[in-house]
C-alpha positions as a LaTeX table, in Angstrom:
\begin{tabular}{lrrr}
\hline
Residue & $x$ (\AA) & $y$ (\AA) & $z$ (\AA) \\
\hline
Met1 & 118.21 & 33.64 & $-66.07$ \\
Ser2 & 120.64 & 35.19 & $-68.77$ \\
Leu3 & 121.54 & 39.03 & $-68.50$ \\
Gly4 & 119.58 & 39.58 & $-71.73$ \\
Asp5 & 116.31 & 38.05 & $-70.10$ \\
Gln6 & 116.90 & 39.86 & $-66.91$ \\
Ile7 & 117.11 & 43.30 & $-68.87$ \\
Ala8 & 114.19 & 42.41 & $-70.90$ \\
Lys9 & 112.22 & 41.68 & $-67.81$ \\
Asn10 & 112.90 & 45.11 & $-66.37$ \\
Leu11 & 112.78 & 47.16 & $-69.55$ \\
Pro12 & 109.00 & 48.00 & $-69.67$ \\
Tyr13 & 109.46 & 49.37 & $-66.20$ \\
Leu14 & 112.45 & 51.52 & $-67.15$ \\
Arg15 & 110.72 & 52.92 & $-70.27$ \\
Arg16 & 107.83 & 53.91 & $-68.01$ \\
Tyr17 & 110.25 & 55.63 & $-65.75$ \\
Ala18 & 112.08 & 57.21 & $-68.70$ \\
Arg19 & 108.90 & 58.45 & $-70.09$ \\
Ala20 & 107.61 & 60.22 & $-66.91$ \\
Leu21 & 111.04 & 61.42 & $-66.35$ \\
Thr22 & 111.30 & 63.05 & $-69.62$ \\
Gly23 & 107.82 & 63.63 & $-70.51$ \\
Ser24 & 108.16 & 61.71 & $-73.87$ \\
Gln25 & 108.03 & 58.26 & $-74.95$ \\
Ala26 & 110.42 & 59.01 & $-77.67$ \\
Thr27 & 112.92 & 60.91 & $-75.48$ \\
Gly28 & 112.68 & 58.25 & $-72.91$ \\
Asp29 & 113.42 & 55.45 & $-75.24$ \\
Ala30 & 116.31 & 57.34 & $-76.67$ \\
Phe31 & 117.81 & 57.44 & $-73.16$ \\
Val32 & 117.08 & 53.79 & $-72.52$ \\
Arg33 & 118.92 & 52.94 & $-75.87$ \\
Ala34 & 121.83 & 55.15 & $-74.80$ \\
Thr35 & 122.02 & 53.14 & $-71.50$ \\
Leu36 & 122.18 & 49.91 & $-73.02$ \\
Glu37 & 124.65 & 50.91 & $-75.79$ \\
Ala38 & 126.87 & 52.28 & $-72.94$ \\
Ala39 & 126.48 & 48.73 & $-71.32$ \\
Leu40 & 127.63 & 47.01 & $-74.51$ \\
Ala41 & 130.61 & 49.18 & $-74.71$ \\
Asp42 & 131.74 & 48.80 & $-70.97$ \\
Glu43 & 132.21 & 45.41 & $-69.80$ \\
Gln44 & 132.30 & 46.32 & $-66.13$ \\
Leu45 & 128.88 & 48.22 & $-66.59$ \\
Lys46 & 127.50 & 45.48 & $-68.35$ \\
Lys47 & 128.57 & 43.04 & $-65.65$ \\
Ser48 & 127.01 & 45.38 & $-62.72$ \\
Leu49 & 123.59 & 44.90 & $-64.51$ \\
Glu50 & 123.50 & 41.17 & $-63.40$ \\
Gly51 & 122.56 & 42.60 & $-59.97$ \\
Gly52 & 118.82 & 43.37 & $-61.22$ \\
Arg53 & 116.59 & 46.53 & $-61.49$ \\
Val54 & 118.45 & 48.73 & $-59.18$ \\
Pro55 & 121.92 & 48.66 & $-61.11$ \\
Leu56 & 119.85 & 49.02 & $-64.36$ \\
Tyr57 & 118.24 & 52.07 & $-63.03$ \\
Arg58 & 121.50 & 53.60 & $-61.77$ \\
Ala59 & 123.22 & 53.14 & $-65.20$ \\
Phe60 & 120.21 & 54.95 & $-66.67$ \\
Asn61 & 120.32 & 57.74 & $-64.37$ \\
Lys62 & 123.96 & 58.21 & $-64.91$ \\
Val63 & 123.43 & 58.63 & $-68.53$ \\
Trp64 & 120.17 & 60.88 & $-68.13$ \\
Ser65 & 122.03 & 62.97 & $-65.72$ \\
Ser66 & 125.08 & 63.71 & $-67.97$ \\
Ala67 & 122.82 & 64.90 & $-70.73$ \\
Tyr68 & 119.89 & 66.19 & $-69.12$ \\
Leu69 & 117.16 & 67.65 & $-71.52$ \\
Asp70 & 114.15 & 69.70 & $-70.56$ \\
Val71 & 110.79 & 68.08 & $-70.42$ \\
Pro72 & 109.41 & 68.55 & $-73.94$ \\
Glu73 & 105.69 & 69.33 & $-74.93$ \\
Thr74 & 103.65 & 66.31 & $-75.69$ \\
Val75 & 100.80 & 65.81 & $-78.08$ \\
Gly76 & 98.12 & 63.27 & $-77.52$ \\
Gly77 & 98.49 & 60.62 & $-75.01$ \\
Leu78 & 96.24 & 59.70 & $-72.05$ \\
Asp79 & 94.61 & 62.22 & $-69.96$ \\
His80 & 96.22 & 60.95 & $-66.72$ \\
Glu81 & 99.89 & 60.85 & $-68.54$ \\
Thr82 & 99.18 & 64.39 & $-69.64$ \\
Ala83 & 98.30 & 65.62 & $-66.17$ \\
Ala84 & 101.42 & 63.98 & $-64.76$ \\
Gln85 & 103.78 & 65.45 & $-67.44$ \\
Asp86 & 102.40 & 68.93 & $-67.04$ \\
Arg87 & 103.22 & 68.54 & $-63.23$ \\
Leu88 & 106.52 & 67.13 & $-63.94$ \\
Lys89 & 107.47 & 70.34 & $-65.62$ \\
Ser90 & 107.13 & 72.26 & $-62.34$ \\
Ile91 & 109.43 & 69.95 & $-60.34$ \\
Thr92 & 113.24 & 70.33 & $-60.29$ \\
Pro93 & 115.19 & 67.44 & $-62.05$ \\
Leu94 & 116.69 & 65.86 & $-59.01$ \\
Asn95 & 113.26 & 66.06 & $-57.14$ \\
Arg96 & 111.60 & 64.57 & $-59.98$ \\
Gln97 & 113.88 & 61.70 & $-59.94$ \\
Ala98 & 113.71 & 60.97 & $-56.28$ \\
Leu99 & 109.78 & 61.17 & $-56.35$ \\
Leu100 & 109.41 & 59.01 & $-59.39$ \\
Leu101 & 111.62 & 56.26 & $-58.13$ \\
Thr102 & 109.98 & 56.12 & $-54.69$ \\
Thr103 & 106.44 & 56.26 & $-55.89$ \\
Leu104 & 105.99 & 55.23 & $-59.49$ \\
Glu105 & 108.67 & 52.62 & $-59.42$ \\
Asp106 & 108.26 & 51.74 & $-55.71$ \\
Phe107 & 111.95 & 51.56 & $-54.85$ \\
Ser108 & 112.88 & 51.99 & $-51.25$ \\
Val109 & 114.52 & 55.23 & $-50.08$ \\
Glu110 & 117.68 & 53.17 & $-49.61$ \\
Gln111 & 117.39 & 51.84 & $-53.27$ \\
Ala112 & 116.72 & 55.23 & $-54.90$ \\
Ala113 & 119.93 & 56.51 & $-52.88$ \\
Asp114 & 121.76 & 53.84 & $-54.51$ \\
Ile115 & 120.34 & 54.61 & $-58.04$ \\
Met116 & 120.90 & 58.38 & $-57.53$ \\
Asp117 & 124.20 & 57.89 & $-55.79$ \\
Met118 & 123.13 & 60.03 & $-52.81$ \\
Ala119 & 122.41 & 59.57 & $-49.22$ \\
Pro120 & 119.07 & 58.41 & $-47.98$ \\
Asp121 & 118.55 & 61.34 & $-46.09$ \\
Asp122 & 118.92 & 63.68 & $-49.25$ \\
Ile123 & 116.41 & 61.34 & $-50.94$ \\
Glu124 & 113.86 & 62.05 & $-48.42$ \\
Arg125 & 114.42 & 65.49 & $-48.67$ \\
Leu126 & 114.20 & 65.70 & $-52.37$ \\
Val127 & 110.81 & 63.54 & $-52.15$ \\
Gln128 & 109.50 & 66.22 & $-49.75$ \\
Glu129 & 110.37 & 69.14 & $-51.76$ \\
Ala130 & 108.89 & 67.40 & $-54.86$ \\
Val131 & 105.85 & 66.84 & $-52.76$ \\
Thr132 & 105.58 & 70.49 & $-51.61$ \\
Glu133 & 106.04 & 71.81 & $-55.21$ \\
Ile134 & 103.12 & 69.40 & $-56.44$ \\
Asp135 & 101.06 & 70.39 & $-53.23$ \\
Arg136 & 101.59 & 74.07 & $-54.21$ \\
Glu137 & 100.53 & 73.45 & $-57.93$ \\
Ser138 & 97.61 & 71.12 & $-57.10$ \\
Ala139 & 95.13 & 72.74 & $-54.80$ \\
Thr140 & 91.78 & 71.33 & $-55.46$ \\
Ser141 & 88.49 & 70.70 & $-53.63$ \\
Val142 & 88.14 & 67.55 & $-51.57$ \\
Leu143 & 85.21 & 65.45 & $-50.45$ \\
Ile144 & 85.40 & 63.44 & $-47.51$ \\
Ile145 & 83.19 & 60.44 & $-47.11$ \\
Glu146 & 83.57 & 59.11 & $-43.54$ \\
Asp147 & 80.94 & 58.18 & $-40.71$ \\
Glu148 & 83.22 & 58.75 & $-37.78$ \\
Pro149 & 83.15 & 62.37 & $-36.82$ \\
Leu150 & 86.64 & 62.43 & $-35.12$ \\
Ile151 & 88.33 & 60.92 & $-38.15$ \\
Ser152 & 86.31 & 63.06 & $-40.55$ \\
Met153 & 87.58 & 66.20 & $-38.70$ \\
Gln154 & 91.28 & 64.79 & $-38.58$ \\
Leu155 & 91.05 & 64.53 & $-42.34$ \\
Glu156 & 89.58 & 68.20 & $-42.75$ \\
Asp157 & 92.49 & 69.45 & $-40.93$ \\
Leu158 & 94.90 & 67.42 & $-42.77$ \\
Val159 & 93.42 & 68.38 & $-46.22$ \\
Ser160 & 93.29 & 72.06 & $-45.11$ \\
Ser161 & 96.85 & 72.07 & $-44.08$ \\
Leu162 & 97.91 & 71.04 & $-47.40$ \\
Gly163 & 96.27 & 73.96 & $-48.84$ \\
His164 & 93.10 & 72.22 & $-50.35$ \\
Glu165 & 89.44 & 73.23 & $-49.85$ \\
Val166 & 86.94 & 70.90 & $-48.17$ \\
Cys167 & 84.11 & 70.98 & $-50.37$ \\
Gly168 & 81.84 & 68.93 & $-48.21$ \\
Thr169 & 81.73 & 65.89 & $-45.72$ \\
Ala170 & 79.34 & 62.96 & $-45.99$ \\
Ala171 & 78.56 & 60.08 & $-43.51$ \\
Thr172 & 76.29 & 58.24 & $-45.91$ \\
Arg173 & 76.00 & 57.66 & $-49.75$ \\
Thr174 & 72.94 & 59.99 & $-49.83$ \\
Gln175 & 74.94 & 62.83 & $-48.25$ \\
Ala176 & 77.54 & 62.22 & $-50.66$ \\
Gln177 & 75.16 & 62.47 & $-53.52$ \\
Glu178 & 73.90 & 65.86 & $-51.95$ \\
Val179 & 77.44 & 67.36 & $-51.79$ \\
Val180 & 78.32 & 66.36 & $-55.43$ \\
Ala181 & 75.07 & 67.84 & $-56.74$ \\
Glu182 & 76.36 & 71.18 & $-55.44$ \\
Lys183 & 79.91 & 70.83 & $-56.68$ \\
Thr184 & 81.99 & 68.21 & $-58.16$ \\
Pro185 & 85.09 & 67.49 & $-56.13$ \\
Gly186 & 88.72 & 67.29 & $-57.60$ \\
Leu187 & 89.66 & 64.37 & $-55.07$ \\
Val188 & 87.56 & 61.88 & $-52.77$ \\
Leu189 & 88.74 & 60.36 & $-49.55$ \\
Ala190 & 86.25 & 57.61 & $-48.86$ \\
Asp191 & 85.54 & 55.03 & $-46.08$ \\
Ile192 & 83.73 & 51.91 & $-47.18$ \\
Gln193 & 81.40 & 51.19 & $-44.31$ \\
Leu194 & 79.05 & 54.21 & $-43.74$ \\
Ala195 & 76.80 & 55.32 & $-40.94$ \\
Asp196 & 73.49 & 53.91 & $-42.29$ \\
Gly197 & 74.75 & 50.74 & $-43.62$ \\
Ser198 & 75.26 & 52.34 & $-47.12$ \\
Ser199 & 78.76 & 51.69 & $-49.20$ \\
Gly200 & 81.38 & 54.08 & $-49.82$ \\
Leu201 & 82.00 & 52.06 & $-52.90$ \\
Asp202 & 78.48 & 52.68 & $-54.01$ \\
Ala203 & 79.00 & 56.47 & $-53.21$ \\
Val204 & 82.35 & 56.51 & $-55.11$ \\
Asp205 & 80.58 & 54.74 & $-58.12$ \\
Asp206 & 78.16 & 57.58 & $-58.16$ \\
Ile207 & 80.62 & 60.33 & $-58.40$ \\
Leu208 & 82.84 & 58.54 & $-61.07$ \\
Ala209 & 79.61 & 58.16 & $-63.18$ \\
Ile210 & 79.73 & 61.99 & $-63.37$ \\
Ser211 & 83.43 & 62.96 & $-63.37$ \\
Ser212 & 86.67 & 61.16 & $-63.43$ \\
Val213 & 88.21 & 62.02 & $-60.06$ \\
Pro214 & 91.08 & 60.42 & $-58.14$ \\
Val215 & 89.64 & 58.56 & $-55.16$ \\
Ile216 & 91.74 & 57.49 & $-52.17$ \\
Phe217 & 89.98 & 54.82 & $-49.82$ \\
Ile218 & 90.75 & 55.00 & $-46.23$ \\
Thr219 & 89.44 & 52.05 & $-44.27$ \\
Ala220 & 89.74 & 49.48 & $-41.63$ \\
Tyr221 & 88.56 & 46.69 & $-44.14$ \\
Pro222 & 91.13 & 46.87 & $-47.05$ \\
Glu223 & 90.24 & 43.19 & $-47.80$ \\
Arg224 & 86.86 & 44.25 & $-49.22$ \\
Leu225 & 88.79 & 46.07 & $-51.85$ \\
Leu226 & 90.96 & 43.35 & $-52.61$ \\
Thr227 & 88.65 & 40.71 & $-53.74$ \\
Gly228 & 89.35 & 40.60 & $-57.55$ \\
Asp229 & 85.63 & 41.23 & $-58.20$ \\
Arg230 & 86.38 & 44.78 & $-59.28$ \\
Pro231 & 89.35 & 46.73 & $-60.16$ \\
Glu232 & 91.46 & 47.33 & $-57.23$ \\
Pro233 & 92.02 & 50.75 & $-56.07$ \\
Thr234 & 95.56 & 52.44 & $-56.47$ \\
Tyr235 & 95.21 & 54.30 & $-53.40$ \\
Leu236 & 94.33 & 52.43 & $-50.46$ \\
Val237 & 95.06 & 53.57 & $-46.86$ \\
Thr238 & 94.49 & 51.18 & $-43.74$ \\
Lys239 & 93.02 & 52.48 & $-40.51$ \\
Pro240 & 94.29 & 53.16 & $-38.09$ \\
Phe241 & 96.43 & 55.50 & $-40.60$ \\
Gln242 & 99.37 & 57.76 & $-40.15$ \\
Glu243 & 98.91 & 61.45 & $-41.26$ \\
Gln244 & 102.03 & 61.24 & $-43.46$ \\
Thr245 & 100.48 & 58.13 & $-45.32$ \\
Val246 & 97.69 & 60.16 & $-46.10$ \\
Arg247 & 99.59 & 63.13 & $-47.18$ \\
Ala248 & 101.66 & 61.09 & $-49.71$ \\
Ala249 & 98.58 & 59.33 & $-51.06$ \\
Ile250 & 97.00 & 62.79 & $-51.67$ \\
Ser251 & 99.92 & 64.12 & $-53.43$ \\
Gln252 & 100.37 & 61.22 & $-55.59$ \\
Ala253 & 96.81 & 61.05 & $-56.62$ \\
Leu254 & 96.77 & 64.69 & $-57.37$ \\
Phe255 & 100.06 & 64.57 & $-59.21$ \\
Phe256 & 98.49 & 61.92 & $-61.77$ \\
Gly257 & 95.38 & 63.62 & $-61.88$ \\
Ser258 & 93.44 & 60.14 & $-61.75$ \\
Ser259 & 93.17 & 57.08 & $-59.60$ \\
Arg260 & 95.74 & 55.13 & $-61.50$ \\
Pro261 & 99.49 & 55.90 & $-62.11$ \\
Leu262 & 101.14 & 56.00 & $-65.39$ \\
Gly263 & 101.25 & 52.40 & $-66.83$ \\
\hline
\end{tabular}
């Protein structure tokens, strides 16, 4: 594959990252163009881009870091993009880079460290700081749909420790309907197989018919969500789960204010 083809393949993802980082597609595209222009003017930089996506992002970040612009106000756009951009404004630049690289762009900590020219430990610290900033700005009410009492209690403790309110717990679809009738949650944590044989998927569909809220599925049966018969969830945690995994999923879901990330 030629260098031009490699860059063309990765360009949509770089533009997505640039948009999320700057808060504006126009501003993000300006930095992407500046990166490509720099590569054309520097043979060594151009040659490094043959290494794929990581060196392309590294080149972009050098350009962006050398001429950082505050996130501008944006007009219009999709609701989940607007929500993400609003939250990005509250995160310091380095934290924002580390978070987006390891979540939105799905780079490993080591790859993000290479891109940002930092140590992996520093990347992990920056991501945690970003998550803390998001959690502080994103407190919400959470509905837990889970039929195993011990797991439900564990999730309640975890949610509360992040500063969120548990608006209710439900072990069945009917109980979930009763909770939502009283108060619409800002986030749903849902199992699939519930106590009376009802489905957590149906319970979630009931809620989404009322309000668009982020949903995280926590289940021992992930294959039931990955059939291709319905849209696959963005946030899927497999039991038995690590609390840190759930924490990260909650932060990301609330960060984007939607069950889908920036596209």
